[in-house]
PDB file of C-alpha atoms in Angstrom:
ATOM      1  CA  MET A  48      -6.367   0.877 -17.857  1.00 55.00           C
ATOM      2  CA  ILE A  49      -5.596   4.429 -18.921  1.00 65.00           C
ATOM      3  CA  THR A  50      -3.602   6.406 -16.400  1.00 70.00           C
ATOM      4  CA  PRO A  51      -4.413  10.127 -16.487  1.00 82.00           C
ATOM      5  CA  ARG A  52      -1.611  12.509 -17.417  1.00 90.00           C
ATOM      6  CA  GLY A  53       0.021  14.298 -14.504  1.00 94.00           C
ATOM      7  CA  ARG A  54       2.806  14.120 -11.975  1.00 97.00           C
ATOM      8  CA  ARG A  55       2.815  11.637  -9.132  1.00 97.00           C
ATOM      9  CA  VAL A  56       4.842  11.932  -5.952  1.00 98.00           C
ATOM     10  CA  ALA A  57       6.261   8.768  -4.395  1.00 97.00           C
ATOM     11  CA  ILE A  58       7.017   8.406  -0.730  1.00 96.00           C
ATOM     12  CA  ASP A  59       9.277   5.881   0.978  1.00 94.00           C
ATOM     13  CA  VAL A  60       8.425   6.192   4.679  1.00 93.00           C
ATOM     14  CA  GLY A  61      11.074   5.129   7.137  1.00 90.00           C
ATOM     15  CA  SER A  62      11.303   5.498  10.885  1.00 88.00           C
ATOM     16  CA  VAL A  63      13.896   8.304  10.602  1.00 92.00           C
ATOM     17  CA  ARG A  64      13.641   9.666   7.047  1.00 93.00           C
ATOM     18  CA  ILE A  65      11.133   9.902   4.205  1.00 95.00           C
ATOM     19  CA  GLY A  66      12.382   9.605   0.644  1.00 95.00           C
ATOM     20  CA  VAL A  67      10.468  11.600  -1.948  1.00 97.00           C
ATOM     21  CA  ALA A  68      10.477  11.241  -5.731  1.00 97.00           C
ATOM     22  CA  VAL A  69       8.380  12.669  -8.548  1.00 98.00           C
ATOM     23  CA  CYS A  70       7.693  11.735 -12.153  1.00 97.00           C
ATOM     24  CA  ASP A  71       7.255  13.831 -15.248  1.00 97.00           C
ATOM     25  CA  PRO A  72       3.686  14.692 -16.340  1.00 96.00           C
ATOM     26  CA  ASP A  73       3.741  11.908 -18.950  1.00 95.00           C
ATOM     27  CA  GLY A  74       4.583   9.308 -16.302  1.00 94.00           C
ATOM     28  CA  ILE A  75       7.747   8.052 -17.977  1.00 94.00           C
ATOM     29  CA  LEU A  76      10.597   8.748 -15.580  1.00 96.00           C
ATOM     30  CA  ALA A  77      10.826   9.013 -11.795  1.00 96.00           C
ATOM     31  CA  THR A  78      13.452  11.336 -10.303  1.00 97.00           C
ATOM     32  CA  PRO A  79      14.526  12.019  -6.707  1.00 95.00           C
ATOM     33  CA  VAL A  80      13.295  15.150  -4.947  1.00 97.00           C
ATOM     34  CA  GLU A  81      14.523  15.200  -1.360  1.00 96.00           C
ATOM     35  CA  THR A  82      14.798  13.392   1.943  1.00 95.00           C
ATOM     36  CA  VAL A  83      12.500  14.686   4.678  1.00 97.00           C
ATOM     37  CA  ARG A  84      13.281  14.069   8.352  1.00 96.00           C
ATOM     38  CA  ARG A  85      10.524  12.350  10.329  1.00 95.00           C
ATOM     39  CA  ALA A  86       9.089  14.624  12.999  1.00 95.00           C
ATOM     40  CA  LYS A  87       6.647  14.136  15.833  1.00 93.00           C
ATOM     41  CA  ASP A  88       5.276  17.672  15.400  1.00 95.00           C
ATOM     42  CA  GLY A  89       3.779  17.008  11.943  1.00 93.00           C
ATOM     43  CA  SER A  90       6.288  19.164  10.088  1.00 96.00           C
ATOM     44  CA  ASP A  91       7.223  16.125   7.966  1.00 97.00           C
ATOM     45  CA  ILE A  92       3.617  15.811   6.749  1.00 96.00           C
ATOM     46  CA  ALA A  93       3.513  19.564   6.115  1.00 96.00           C
ATOM     47  CA  ARG A  94       6.680  19.359   3.995  1.00 97.00           C
ATOM     48  CA  ILE A  95       5.320  16.421   1.957  1.00 97.00           C
ATOM     49  CA  ILE A  96       2.123  18.412   1.307  1.00 96.00           C
ATOM     50  CA  GLU A  97       4.243  21.392   0.175  1.00 96.00           C
ATOM     51  CA  ILE A  98       6.069  19.112  -2.278  1.00 97.00           C
ATOM     52  CA  ILE A  99       2.781  17.666  -3.573  1.00 96.00           C
ATOM     53  CA  ASP A 100       1.444  21.177  -4.136  1.00 95.00           C
ATOM     54  CA  GLU A 101       4.730  22.468  -5.589  1.00 96.00           C
ATOM     55  CA  TYR A 102       4.753  19.742  -8.238  1.00 96.00           C
ATOM     56  CA  GLU A 103       0.965  19.952  -8.723  1.00 95.00           C
ATOM     57  CA  ALA A 104       0.793  16.201  -8.223  1.00 96.00           C
ATOM     58  CA  ILE A 105      -2.406  14.406  -9.126  1.00 95.00           C
ATOM     59  CA  GLY A 106      -1.577  11.377  -6.996  1.00 96.00           C
ATOM     60  CA  VAL A 107       0.687   9.947  -4.328  1.00 97.00           C
ATOM     61  CA  VAL A 108       2.276   6.506  -4.465  1.00 97.00           C
ATOM     62  CA  MET A 109       3.346   5.288  -1.024  1.00 96.00           C
ATOM     63  CA  GLY A 110       5.606   2.343  -0.532  1.00 93.00           C
ATOM     64  CA  LEU A 111       4.054  -0.489   1.439  1.00 92.00           C
ATOM     65  CA  PRO A 112       6.889  -2.484   3.033  1.00 87.00           C
ATOM     66  CA  ARG A 113       5.411  -5.976   3.186  1.00 79.00           C
ATOM     67  CA  THR A 114       7.630  -8.754   4.454  1.00 70.00           C
ATOM     68  CA  LEU A 115       9.220 -11.233   2.039  1.00 71.00           C
ATOM     69  CA  SER A 116       6.503 -13.700   3.037  1.00 70.00           C
ATOM     70  CA  ASN A 117       3.918 -11.092   1.940  1.00 74.00           C
ATOM     71  CA  THR A 118       2.654 -10.355   5.434  1.00 77.00           C
ATOM     72  CA  GLU A 119       2.000  -6.995   7.038  1.00 79.00           C
ATOM     73  CA  GLY A 120       4.243  -6.192   9.978  1.00 81.00           C
ATOM     74  CA  PRO A 121       4.902  -3.054  12.029  1.00 84.00           C
ATOM     75  CA  ALA A 122       6.461  -1.214   9.065  1.00 86.00           C
ATOM     76  CA  VAL A 123       3.253  -1.635   7.036  1.00 89.00           C
ATOM     77  CA  ARG A 124       1.154  -0.376   9.940  1.00 91.00           C
ATOM     78  CA  ALA A 125       3.466   2.632  10.256  1.00 91.00           C
ATOM     79  CA  ALA A 126       3.216   3.356   6.512  1.00 93.00           C
ATOM     80  CA  ARG A 127      -0.586   3.091   6.577  1.00 94.00           C
ATOM     81  CA  GLY A 128      -0.684   5.390   9.613  1.00 94.00           C
ATOM     82  CA  PHE A 129       1.483   7.934   7.832  1.00 95.00           C
ATOM     83  CA  GLY A 130      -0.789   7.622   4.782  1.00 95.00           C
ATOM     84  CA  LYS A 131      -3.873   8.367   6.915  1.00 95.00           C
ATOM     85  CA  ALA A 132      -2.184  11.417   8.454  1.00 95.00           C
ATOM     86  CA  LEU A 133      -1.107  12.613   5.006  1.00 95.00           C
ATOM     87  CA  ALA A 134      -4.619  12.121   3.601  1.00 94.00           C
ATOM     88  CA  ALA A 135      -6.068  14.156   6.487  1.00 93.00           C
ATOM     89  CA  GLY A 136      -3.510  16.907   5.870  1.00 93.00           C
ATOM     90  CA  LEU A 137      -4.246  16.952   2.147  1.00 93.00           C
ATOM     91  CA  ALA A 138      -8.001  17.129   2.777  1.00 90.00           C
ATOM     92  CA  GLY A 139      -7.574  20.049   5.164  1.00 79.00           C
ATOM     93  CA  ARG A 140      -5.330  22.235   3.032  1.00 79.00           C
ATOM     94  CA  GLU A 141      -6.534  25.498   1.529  1.00 73.00           C
ATOM     95  CA  THR A 142      -5.862  24.606  -2.103  1.00 68.00           C
ATOM     96  CA  GLY A 143      -8.308  21.723  -1.879  1.00 63.00           C
ATOM     97  CA  GLY A 144      -8.508  19.228  -4.691  1.00 69.00           C
ATOM     98  CA  ASP A 145      -8.430  15.491  -4.287  1.00 83.00           C
ATOM     99  CA  VAL A 146      -4.989  13.887  -4.350  1.00 93.00           C
ATOM    100  CA  PRO A 147      -5.505  10.142  -3.992  1.00 94.00           C
ATOM    101  CA  ILE A 148      -2.942   8.047  -2.139  1.00 96.00           C
ATOM    102  CA  GLU A 149      -2.186   4.603  -3.512  1.00 95.00           C
ATOM    103  CA  PHE A 150      -0.050   2.030  -1.728  1.00 95.00           C
ATOM    104  CA  TYR A 151       2.473   0.064  -3.786  1.00 93.00           C
ATOM    105  CA  ASP A 152       4.394  -3.043  -2.744  1.00 88.00           C
ATOM    106  CA  GLU A 153       7.942  -1.874  -2.115  1.00 82.00           C
ATOM    107  CA  ARG A 154       9.646  -5.066  -1.013  1.00 70.00           C
ATOM    108  CA  LEU A 155      13.409  -4.806  -1.469  1.00 61.00           C
ATOM    109  CA  THR A 156      13.408  -1.272  -2.921  1.00 65.00           C
ATOM    110  CA  THR A 157      15.736   0.040  -0.213  1.00 64.00           C
ATOM    111  CA  VAL A 158      18.026  -2.962  -0.685  1.00 63.00           C
ATOM    112  CA  THR A 159      18.016  -2.409  -4.458  1.00 69.00           C
ATOM    113  CA  ALA A 160      18.619   1.325  -4.054  1.00 66.00           C
ATOM    114  CA  THR A 161      21.517   0.750  -1.648  1.00 65.00           C
ATOM    115  CA  ALA A 162      23.119  -1.773  -4.010  1.00 68.00           C
ATOM    116  CA  ALA A 163      22.742   0.586  -6.973  1.00 69.00           C
ATOM    117  CA  LEU A 164      24.320   3.462  -5.055  1.00 66.00           C
ATOM    118  CA  ARG A 165      27.249   1.277  -3.981  1.00 71.00           C
ATOM    119  CA  ALA A 166      27.702   0.032  -7.534  1.00 73.00           C
ATOM    120  CA  SER A 167      27.909   3.633  -8.725  1.00 71.00           C
ATOM    121  CA  GLY A 168      30.676   4.350  -6.227  1.00 72.00           C
ATOM    122  CA  VAL A 169      28.706   6.106  -3.491  1.00 69.00           C
ATOM    123  CA  LYS A 170      30.144   5.328  -0.062  1.00 69.00           C
ATOM    124  CA  ALA A 171      27.823   3.837   2.567  1.00 64.00           C
ATOM    125  CA  LYS A 172      28.148   6.919   4.793  1.00 63.00           C
ATOM    126  CA  ASP A 173      27.230   9.243   1.907  1.00 64.00           C
ATOM    127  CA  ALA A 174      24.453   6.918   0.716  1.00 64.00           C
ATOM    128  CA  ARG A 175      22.391   7.413   3.886  1.00 67.00           C
ATOM    129  CA  ALA A 176      21.467  10.891   2.721  1.00 67.00           C
ATOM    130  CA  VAL A 177      20.068   9.714  -0.617  1.00 80.00           C
ATOM    131  CA  VAL A 178      19.109   6.035  -0.238  1.00 80.00           C
ATOM    132  CA  ASP A 179      15.570   6.976   0.806  1.00 86.00           C
ATOM    133  CA  GLN A 180      15.195   9.143  -2.304  1.00 89.00           C
ATOM    134  CA  ALA A 181      16.541   6.308  -4.451  1.00 86.00           C
ATOM    135  CA  ALA A 182      14.038   3.919  -2.849  1.00 88.00           C
ATOM    136  CA  ALA A 183      11.218   6.388  -3.591  1.00 93.00           C
ATOM    137  CA  VAL A 184      12.414   6.519  -7.213  1.00 93.00           C
ATOM    138  CA  ALA A 185      12.329   2.703  -7.365  1.00 91.00           C
ATOM    139  CA  ILE A 186       8.803   2.657  -5.912  1.00 94.00           C
ATOM    140  CA  LEU A 187       7.514   5.218  -8.388  1.00 95.00           C
ATOM    141  CA  GLN A 188       9.328   3.770 -11.395  1.00 92.00           C
ATOM    142  CA  GLY A 189       7.927   0.325 -10.577  1.00 90.00           C
ATOM    143  CA  TRP A 190       4.450   1.786 -10.292  1.00 93.00           C
ATOM    144  CA  LEU A 191       4.835   3.694 -13.575  1.00 94.00           C
ATOM    145  CA  ASP A 192       6.221   0.675 -15.432  1.00 89.00           C
ATOM    146  CA  GLY A 193       3.313  -1.418 -14.149  1.00 85.00           C
ATOM    147  CA  ARG A 194       0.872   1.050 -15.746  1.00 83.00           C
ATOM    148  CA  ARG A 195       2.334   0.732 -19.237  1.00 74.00           C
TER     149      ARG A 195
END
């Protein structure tokens, strides 16, 4: 399977924050972008769309937080709901253009990201601000590595 050249944006949706990462156009390395606060007014979706447009992303990879027993719980339903809202926002924007959203199994990415941050000396209190970005990086890097 040949993956087209272009940037992808990864999203790790949580109940409070959304981690965002992006890869280079060649799809080699994922890097953190920012953490977006969840909002009931849709401003979180608007910010994600701005990031997608800013990086001229050709696709979105959303983490799908299945349980360890590979079942779909409330977190998966929330992620799928966010994905539907994001897809509707992308379809309705002025710039147009199709930006497909793909879900990727993200089991343990937040745990892995937290452990990596602690191992690098980041304190737990400071890690909260970036753990969601690190999880988004892990989601995207896993997706990219799976395409090679």
